[in-house]
PDB file of C-alpha atoms in Angstrom:
ATOM      1  CA  MET A 395      62.654 -55.465   0.751  1.00 54.00           C
ATOM      2  CA  PRO A 396      62.575 -54.160  -2.851  1.00 65.00           C
ATOM      3  CA  LEU A 397      60.535 -56.099  -5.384  1.00 76.00           C
ATOM      4  CA  LYS A 398      62.428 -57.732  -8.221  1.00 77.00           C
ATOM      5  CA  ALA A 399      60.463 -57.231 -11.419  1.00 86.00           C
ATOM      6  CA  LYS A 400      61.349 -58.456 -14.886  1.00 93.00           C
ATOM      7  CA  ALA A 401      58.774 -56.077 -16.375  1.00 97.00           C
ATOM      8  CA  VAL A 402      56.619 -53.169 -15.206  1.00 98.00           C
ATOM      9  CA  LEU A 403      53.114 -52.607 -16.549  1.00 98.00           C
ATOM     10  CA  PHE A 404      51.662 -49.134 -16.020  1.00 98.00           C
ATOM     11  CA  ASP A 405      48.079 -48.002 -16.075  1.00 97.00           C
ATOM     12  CA  CYS A 406      47.786 -44.642 -17.855  1.00 96.00           C
ATOM     13  CA  ASP A 407      45.182 -42.283 -16.392  1.00 94.00           C
ATOM     14  CA  GLY A 408      46.159 -41.178 -12.896  1.00 93.00           C
ATOM     15  CA  VAL A 409      49.411 -43.159 -13.019  1.00 97.00           C
ATOM     16  CA  LEU A 410      51.326 -41.774 -16.001  1.00 98.00           C
ATOM     17  CA  VAL A 411      49.213 -38.709 -16.783  1.00 97.00           C
ATOM     18  CA  ASP A 412      47.202 -36.321 -14.626  1.00 93.00           C
ATOM     19  CA  SER A 413      44.020 -36.593 -16.657  1.00 91.00           C
ATOM     20  CA  GLU A 414      41.166 -37.724 -14.453  1.00 86.00           C
ATOM     21  CA  ARG A 415      39.989 -34.269 -13.354  1.00 90.00           C
ATOM     22  CA  ILE A 416      40.062 -33.027 -16.952  1.00 92.00           C
ATOM     23  CA  SER A 417      37.968 -35.914 -18.256  1.00 88.00           C
ATOM     24  CA  ALA A 418      35.627 -35.660 -15.273  1.00 90.00           C
ATOM     25  CA  GLY A 419      35.020 -31.979 -15.982  1.00 93.00           C
ATOM     26  CA  VAL A 420      33.909 -32.738 -19.530  1.00 93.00           C
ATOM     27  CA  LEU A 421      31.741 -35.627 -18.335  1.00 93.00           C
ATOM     28  CA  ARG A 422      30.144 -33.476 -15.617  1.00 95.00           C
ATOM     29  CA  ASP A 423      29.164 -30.873 -18.235  1.00 95.00           C
ATOM     30  CA  MET A 424      27.712 -33.484 -20.592  1.00 94.00           C
ATOM     31  CA  LEU A 425      25.779 -35.181 -17.794  1.00 93.00           C
ATOM     32  CA  ASP A 426      24.376 -31.782 -16.812  1.00 94.00           C
ATOM     33  CA  GLU A 427      23.197 -31.343 -20.410  1.00 94.00           C
ATOM     34  CA  LEU A 428      21.304 -34.624 -19.996  1.00 93.00           C
ATOM     35  CA  GLY A 429      19.705 -33.392 -16.768  1.00 91.00           C
ATOM     36  CA  VAL A 430      21.969 -35.430 -14.463  1.00 93.00           C
ATOM     37  CA  ALA A 431      23.417 -33.011 -11.907  1.00 93.00           C
ATOM     38  CA  MET A 432      26.660 -34.186 -10.270  1.00 94.00           C
ATOM     39  CA  THR A 433      29.557 -32.315  -8.719  1.00 91.00           C
ATOM     40  CA  HIS A 434      33.051 -32.708 -10.087  1.00 88.00           C
ATOM     41  CA  ASP A 435      34.095 -34.877  -7.141  1.00 88.00           C
ATOM     42  CA  GLU A 436      30.946 -37.005  -7.430  1.00 90.00           C
ATOM     43  CA  VAL A 437      31.803 -37.710 -11.075  1.00 90.00           C
ATOM     44  CA  LEU A 438      35.330 -38.680 -10.068  1.00 86.00           C
ATOM     45  CA  ARG A 439      34.135 -41.046  -7.353  1.00 84.00           C
ATOM     46  CA  ARG A 440      31.533 -42.631  -9.654  1.00 86.00           C
ATOM     47  CA  PHE A 441      33.579 -43.037 -12.836  1.00 84.00           C
ATOM     48  CA  VAL A 442      37.328 -43.185 -12.051  1.00 78.00           C
ATOM     49  CA  GLY A 443      38.745 -46.562 -13.035  1.00 70.00           C
ATOM     50  CA  ARG A 444      35.686 -47.481 -15.095  1.00 75.00           C
ATOM     51  CA  THR A 445      35.354 -47.791 -18.861  1.00 77.00           C
ATOM     52  CA  MET A 446      32.912 -45.276 -20.332  1.00 83.00           C
ATOM     53  CA  LYS A 447      31.388 -47.758 -22.777  1.00 81.00           C
ATOM     54  CA  ASP A 448      30.450 -49.931 -19.786  1.00 83.00           C
ATOM     55  CA  GLU A 449      28.815 -46.955 -18.028  1.00 89.00           C
ATOM     56  CA  LEU A 450      26.393 -46.029 -20.822  1.00 91.00           C
ATOM     57  CA  PRO A 451      23.533 -48.089 -19.318  1.00 92.00           C
ATOM     58  CA  TRP A 452      23.910 -46.243 -15.994  1.00 93.00           C
ATOM     59  CA  ILE A 453      23.906 -42.868 -17.755  1.00 93.00           C
ATOM     60  CA  ALA A 454      20.838 -43.856 -19.758  1.00 93.00           C
ATOM     61  CA  GLN A 455      19.015 -44.929 -16.593  1.00 94.00           C
ATOM     62  CA  ALA A 456      20.015 -41.807 -14.664  1.00 93.00           C
ATOM     63  CA  SER A 457      19.010 -39.466 -17.473  1.00 94.00           C
ATOM     64  CA  GLY A 458      15.968 -41.350 -18.743  1.00 93.00           C
ATOM     65  CA  LYS A 459      17.274 -40.870 -22.267  1.00 92.00           C
ATOM     66  CA  SER A 460      18.623 -43.155 -24.959  1.00 89.00           C
ATOM     67  CA  ILE A 461      22.421 -43.081 -24.740  1.00 90.00           C
ATOM     68  CA  GLY A 462      24.490 -44.838 -27.365  1.00 83.00           C
ATOM     69  CA  THR A 463      27.604 -44.704 -29.457  1.00 87.00           C
ATOM     70  CA  GLU A 464      26.808 -41.254 -30.894  1.00 90.00           C
ATOM     71  CA  TRP A 465      26.790 -39.697 -27.415  1.00 93.00           C
ATOM     72  CA  LEU A 466      29.946 -41.619 -26.522  1.00 89.00           C
ATOM     73  CA  GLY A 467      31.651 -40.307 -29.657  1.00 90.00           C
ATOM     74  CA  GLN A 468      30.721 -36.737 -28.716  1.00 93.00           C
ATOM     75  CA  PHE A 469      32.152 -37.287 -25.250  1.00 91.00           C
ATOM     76  CA  TRP A 470      35.413 -38.631 -26.669  1.00 89.00           C
ATOM     77  CA  GLN A 471      35.724 -35.683 -29.023  1.00 92.00           C
ATOM     78  CA  ARG A 472      35.152 -33.044 -26.337  1.00 95.00           C
ATOM     79  CA  ARG A 473      37.311 -34.907 -23.834  1.00 90.00           C
ATOM     80  CA  ASN A 474      40.205 -35.245 -26.271  1.00 92.00           C
ATOM     81  CA  VAL A 475      40.148 -31.522 -27.046  1.00 95.00           C
ATOM     82  CA  ALA A 476      40.365 -30.748 -23.316  1.00 94.00           C
ATOM     83  CA  LEU A 477      43.121 -33.311 -22.754  1.00 93.00           C
ATOM     84  CA  GLY A 478      45.104 -32.002 -25.705  1.00 92.00           C
ATOM     85  CA  GLU A 479      45.032 -28.553 -24.146  1.00 95.00           C
ATOM     86  CA  GLN A 480      45.574 -29.436 -20.490  1.00 95.00           C
ATOM     87  CA  VAL A 481      46.985 -32.900 -19.754  1.00 95.00           C
ATOM     88  CA  GLN A 482      50.306 -33.097 -17.892  1.00 96.00           C
ATOM     89  CA  PRO A 483      52.508 -36.004 -16.754  1.00 97.00           C
ATOM     90  CA  ILE A 484      52.183 -37.152 -13.149  1.00 97.00           C
ATOM     91  CA  PRO A 485      54.905 -35.445 -11.064  1.00 96.00           C
ATOM     92  CA  HIS A 486      58.292 -37.239 -11.310  1.00 97.00           C
ATOM     93  CA  VAL A 487      56.937 -39.865 -13.724  1.00 98.00           C
ATOM     94  CA  LEU A 488      59.079 -38.875 -16.710  1.00 98.00           C
ATOM     95  CA  ARG A 489      62.353 -39.524 -14.894  1.00 97.00           C
ATOM     96  CA  THR A 490      60.982 -42.680 -13.274  1.00 97.00           C
ATOM     97  CA  VAL A 491      59.793 -44.171 -16.567  1.00 97.00           C
ATOM     98  CA  GLN A 492      63.062 -43.262 -18.285  1.00 97.00           C
ATOM     99  CA  LEU A 493      65.044 -44.982 -15.552  1.00 96.00           C
ATOM    100  CA  LEU A 494      62.910 -48.134 -15.586  1.00 96.00           C
ATOM    101  CA  HIS A 495      63.074 -48.275 -19.367  1.00 96.00           C
ATOM    102  CA  GLU A 496      66.875 -48.208 -19.148  1.00 95.00           C
ATOM    103  CA  ARG A 497      67.291 -50.651 -16.252  1.00 94.00           C
ATOM    104  CA  LEU A 498      64.734 -53.191 -17.518  1.00 94.00           C
ATOM    105  CA  ASP A 499      65.973 -53.155 -21.130  1.00 94.00           C
ATOM    106  CA  GLY A 500      62.726 -51.682 -22.400  1.00 96.00           C
ATOM    107  CA  ARG A 501      60.471 -54.212 -20.651  1.00 97.00           C
ATOM    108  CA  ILE A 502      57.814 -51.703 -19.658  1.00 98.00           C
ATOM    109  CA  ALA A 503      54.327 -51.314 -21.098  1.00 98.00           C
ATOM    110  CA  CYS A 504      51.242 -49.149 -20.737  1.00 98.00           C
ATOM    111  CA  ALA A 505      48.058 -51.186 -20.239  1.00 98.00           C
ATOM    112  CA  SER A 506      45.075 -48.854 -20.024  1.00 95.00           C
ATOM    113  CA  GLY A 507      41.333 -49.225 -19.828  1.00 90.00           C
ATOM    114  CA  ALA A 508      41.036 -46.183 -22.106  1.00 88.00           C
ATOM    115  CA  ASP A 509      40.380 -46.144 -25.842  1.00 87.00           C
ATOM    116  CA  ARG A 510      43.487 -46.046 -28.032  1.00 92.00           C
ATOM    117  CA  ALA A 511      42.957 -42.503 -29.309  1.00 90.00           C
ATOM    118  CA  LYS A 512      42.993 -41.166 -25.755  1.00 91.00           C
ATOM    119  CA  LEU A 513      45.891 -43.380 -24.733  1.00 94.00           C
ATOM    120  CA  GLU A 514      48.118 -42.290 -27.598  1.00 96.00           C
ATOM    121  CA  LEU A 515      47.090 -38.625 -27.397  1.00 95.00           C
ATOM    122  CA  GLN A 516      48.133 -38.460 -23.750  1.00 96.00           C
ATOM    123  CA  LEU A 517      51.414 -40.323 -24.111  1.00 97.00           C
ATOM    124  CA  ASN A 518      52.395 -38.187 -27.099  1.00 97.00           C
ATOM    125  CA  LYS A 519      51.342 -34.933 -25.431  1.00 96.00           C
ATOM    126  CA  THR A 520      53.382 -35.633 -22.285  1.00 97.00           C
ATOM    127  CA  GLY A 521      56.510 -36.976 -23.987  1.00 97.00           C
ATOM    128  CA  LEU A 522      56.046 -40.483 -22.594  1.00 98.00           C
ATOM    129  CA  MET A 523      55.370 -42.283 -25.861  1.00 98.00           C
ATOM    130  CA  ARG A 524      59.091 -42.630 -26.642  1.00 97.00           C
ATOM    131  CA  TYR A 525      59.338 -45.120 -23.752  1.00 98.00           C
ATOM    132  CA  PHE A 526      56.168 -47.073 -24.634  1.00 98.00           C
ATOM    133  CA  GLN A 527      56.236 -47.113 -28.430  1.00 96.00           C
ATOM    134  CA  GLY A 528      54.920 -50.474 -29.645  1.00 95.00           C
ATOM    135  CA  ARG A 529      54.000 -51.490 -26.085  1.00 97.00           C
ATOM    136  CA  THR A 530      50.647 -49.784 -25.492  1.00 98.00           C
ATOM    137  CA  PHE A 531      47.513 -51.808 -24.839  1.00 98.00           C
ATOM    138  CA  SER A 532      43.897 -50.623 -24.726  1.00 95.00           C
ATOM    139  CA  GLY A 533      41.151 -52.354 -22.814  1.00 90.00           C
ATOM    140  CA  TYR A 534      38.770 -51.406 -25.625  1.00 88.00           C
ATOM    141  CA  GLU A 535      40.638 -53.844 -27.863  1.00 93.00           C
ATOM    142  CA  MET A 536      40.299 -56.764 -25.450  1.00 93.00           C
ATOM    143  CA  ALA A 537      37.442 -59.215 -25.027  1.00 93.00           C
ATOM    144  CA  ARG A 538      36.912 -57.858 -21.504  1.00 92.00           C
ATOM    145  CA  SER A 539      37.822 -54.561 -19.859  1.00 90.00           C
ATOM    146  CA  LYS A 540      39.273 -54.048 -16.383  1.00 92.00           C
ATOM    147  CA  PRO A 541      38.584 -55.385 -13.740  1.00 94.00           C
ATOM    148  CA  SER A 542      39.144 -58.440 -15.940  1.00 96.00           C
ATOM    149  CA  PRO A 543      42.863 -59.164 -16.452  1.00 97.00           C
ATOM    150  CA  ASP A 544      42.886 -59.271 -20.279  1.00 98.00           C
ATOM    151  CA  VAL A 545      44.830 -56.072 -20.957  1.00 97.00           C
ATOM    152  CA  TYR A 546      47.548 -56.969 -18.446  1.00 98.00           C
ATOM    153  CA  LEU A 547      47.823 -60.507 -19.772  1.00 98.00           C
ATOM    154  CA  ALA A 548      48.221 -59.111 -23.293  1.00 98.00           C
ATOM    155  CA  ALA A 549      50.959 -56.718 -22.141  1.00 98.00           C
ATOM    156  CA  ALA A 550      52.873 -59.445 -20.294  1.00 98.00           C
ATOM    157  CA  ALA A 551      52.636 -61.759 -23.318  1.00 97.00           C
ATOM    158  CA  ALA A 552      53.958 -59.045 -25.630  1.00 97.00           C
ATOM    159  CA  LEU A 553      56.936 -58.551 -23.316  1.00 97.00           C
ATOM    160  CA  GLU A 554      57.419 -62.340 -23.225  1.00 96.00           C
ATOM    161  CA  THR A 555      57.295 -62.228 -19.429  1.00 96.00           C
ATOM    162  CA  ASP A 556      55.358 -64.418 -17.025  1.00 97.00           C
ATOM    163  CA  PRO A 557      52.662 -62.232 -15.383  1.00 97.00           C
ATOM    164  CA  ALA A 558      53.924 -63.439 -11.995  1.00 96.00           C
ATOM    165  CA  GLU A 559      57.244 -61.694 -12.776  1.00 96.00           C
ATOM    166  CA  CYS A 560      55.526 -58.430 -13.690  1.00 97.00           C
ATOM    167  CA  VAL A 561      54.739 -55.519 -11.396  1.00 97.00           C
ATOM    168  CA  VAL A 562      51.569 -53.595 -12.212  1.00 98.00           C
ATOM    169  CA  ILE A 563      51.217 -49.930 -11.193  1.00 98.00           C
ATOM    170  CA  GLU A 564      47.611 -48.911 -10.585  1.00 97.00           C
ATOM    171  CA  ASP A 565      45.677 -46.149  -8.843  1.00 95.00           C
ATOM    172  CA  SER A 566      42.123 -47.539  -8.821  1.00 92.00           C
ATOM    173  CA  VAL A 567      40.359 -50.483  -7.227  1.00 93.00           C
ATOM    174  CA  THR A 568      39.242 -51.610 -10.680  1.00 93.00           C
ATOM    175  CA  GLY A 569      42.809 -51.617 -11.949  1.00 95.00           C
ATOM    176  CA  VAL A 570      44.275 -53.327  -8.905  1.00 97.00           C
ATOM    177  CA  THR A 571      41.647 -56.043  -9.248  1.00 97.00           C
ATOM    178  CA  ALA A 572      42.679 -56.536 -12.884  1.00 97.00           C
ATOM    179  CA  GLY A 573      46.375 -56.759 -12.041  1.00 98.00           C
ATOM    180  CA  VAL A 574      45.797 -59.257  -9.238  1.00 98.00           C
ATOM    181  CA  ALA A 575      43.569 -61.351 -11.514  1.00 98.00           C
ATOM    182  CA  ALA A 576      46.395 -61.432 -14.068  1.00 98.00           C
ATOM    183  CA  GLY A 577      48.662 -62.972 -11.437  1.00 97.00           C
ATOM    184  CA  ALA A 578      50.982 -59.949 -11.210  1.00 97.00           C
ATOM    185  CA  ILE A 579      52.338 -58.144  -8.182  1.00 97.00           C
ATOM    186  CA  VAL A 580      50.432 -54.862  -7.888  1.00 98.00           C
ATOM    187  CA  LEU A 581      51.672 -51.616  -6.389  1.00 98.00           C
ATOM    188  CA  GLY A 582      49.080 -48.942  -5.706  1.00 97.00           C
ATOM    189  CA  TYR A 583      49.736 -45.274  -6.443  1.00 98.00           C
ATOM    190  CA  SER A 584      47.659 -43.024  -4.196  1.00 96.00           C
ATOM    191  CA  PRO A 585      48.852 -39.429  -3.712  1.00 94.00           C
ATOM    192  CA  GLY A 586      45.523 -38.375  -2.211  1.00 88.00           C
ATOM    193  CA  GLY A 587      42.414 -36.671  -3.543  1.00 83.00           C
ATOM    194  CA  PRO A 588      39.309 -37.962  -5.327  1.00 82.00           C
ATOM    195  CA  SER A 589      41.149 -38.644  -8.590  1.00 82.00           C
ATOM    196  CA  HIS A 590      42.700 -41.772  -7.046  1.00 87.00           C
ATOM    197  CA  SER A 591      41.315 -44.582  -4.918  1.00 89.00           C
ATOM    198  CA  PRO A 592      42.433 -44.291  -1.280  1.00 93.00           C
ATOM    199  CA  ALA A 593      45.353 -46.390  -0.081  1.00 96.00           C
ATOM    200  CA  THR A 594      43.138 -48.491   2.175  1.00 97.00           C
ATOM    201  CA  ALA A 595      40.904 -49.474  -0.753  1.00 95.00           C
ATOM    202  CA  LEU A 596      43.886 -50.366  -2.958  1.00 97.00           C
ATOM    203  CA  LEU A 597      45.372 -52.568  -0.244  1.00 98.00           C
ATOM    204  CA  ALA A 598      42.008 -54.225   0.396  1.00 98.00           C
ATOM    205  CA  SER A 599      41.776 -55.020  -3.325  1.00 97.00           C
ATOM    206  CA  GLY A 600      45.090 -56.866  -3.292  1.00 98.00           C
ATOM    207  CA  ALA A 601      47.848 -54.285  -3.770  1.00 97.00           C
ATOM    208  CA  THR A 602      51.094 -55.429  -2.136  1.00 96.00           C
ATOM    209  CA  ALA A 603      51.988 -51.889  -1.107  1.00 96.00           C
ATOM    210  CA  VAL A 604      50.927 -48.307  -1.780  1.00 97.00           C
ATOM    211  CA  PHE A 605      53.122 -45.281  -2.479  1.00 97.00           C
ATOM    212  CA  ALA A 606      52.334 -41.592  -2.921  1.00 97.00           C
ATOM    213  CA  ASP A 607      55.330 -40.244  -4.877  1.00 97.00           C
ATOM    214  CA  MET A 608      56.338 -41.545  -8.302  1.00 97.00           C
ATOM    215  CA  ALA A 609      59.972 -40.704  -7.499  1.00 96.00           C
ATOM    216  CA  ARG A 610      59.928 -43.593  -4.982  1.00 95.00           C
ATOM    217  CA  LEU A 611      58.976 -46.276  -7.496  1.00 96.00           C
ATOM    218  CA  PRO A 612      62.520 -47.163  -8.674  1.00 94.00           C
ATOM    219  CA  LEU A 613      63.572 -47.741  -5.061  1.00 92.00           C
ATOM    220  CA  LEU A 614      60.524 -49.942  -4.441  1.00 93.00           C
ATOM    221  CA  LEU A 615      61.531 -51.985  -7.482  1.00 92.00           C
ATOM    222  CA  GLY A 616      65.171 -52.213  -6.439  1.00 87.00           C
ATOM    223  CA  VAL A 617      66.598 -50.413  -9.481  1.00 82.00           C
ATOM    224  CA  GLY A 618      67.967 -47.303  -7.757  1.00 67.00           C
ATOM    225  CA  ALA A 619      66.887 -43.699  -8.155  1.00 58.00           C
TER     226      ALA A 619
END
């Protein structure tokens, strides 16, 4: 039976934009410069769904070096250059977002754990910002980042919609946990590969269902295709 949502709240990385492998490549290179050798897939498995500012203590411990805001700023700069050159929308997401924006009278939002500069860069680069203008929310601007529910609660409040009447679209265990904690229905997006949490993990974290093709989302939400 299709879900009936009054609003849809999207994560960004891995859900709207195909960015995780790009960011992970930059992070792998910078970790290597610190003497921390990890493969690309190991970086993905370790960091996908996590906020970089929260991972600085782990990086400092692994490298044995002092890691602070200066290093984080360098990472953001190098990452944003790579994203600006390479980031693409998730397959079929442009049409899906356009359709949901039309059918839900604009009640869609992007609620990301990423910093605002990255969030806006990616939405602008991929042509998605037109559907989310004025309805983008960054976990960096909240008291707590995902897996806490703050960013999803802020998005639901801005749309003047009860979180229980919102559907969250997430691709990581961290994000699913945040959506469930907000009281929303959560659908997991898992097309396969290390850039996304596996379907079994998303379901175990509280996702109501998991899908692998963004073109299916309107049907799952009962708004046609």
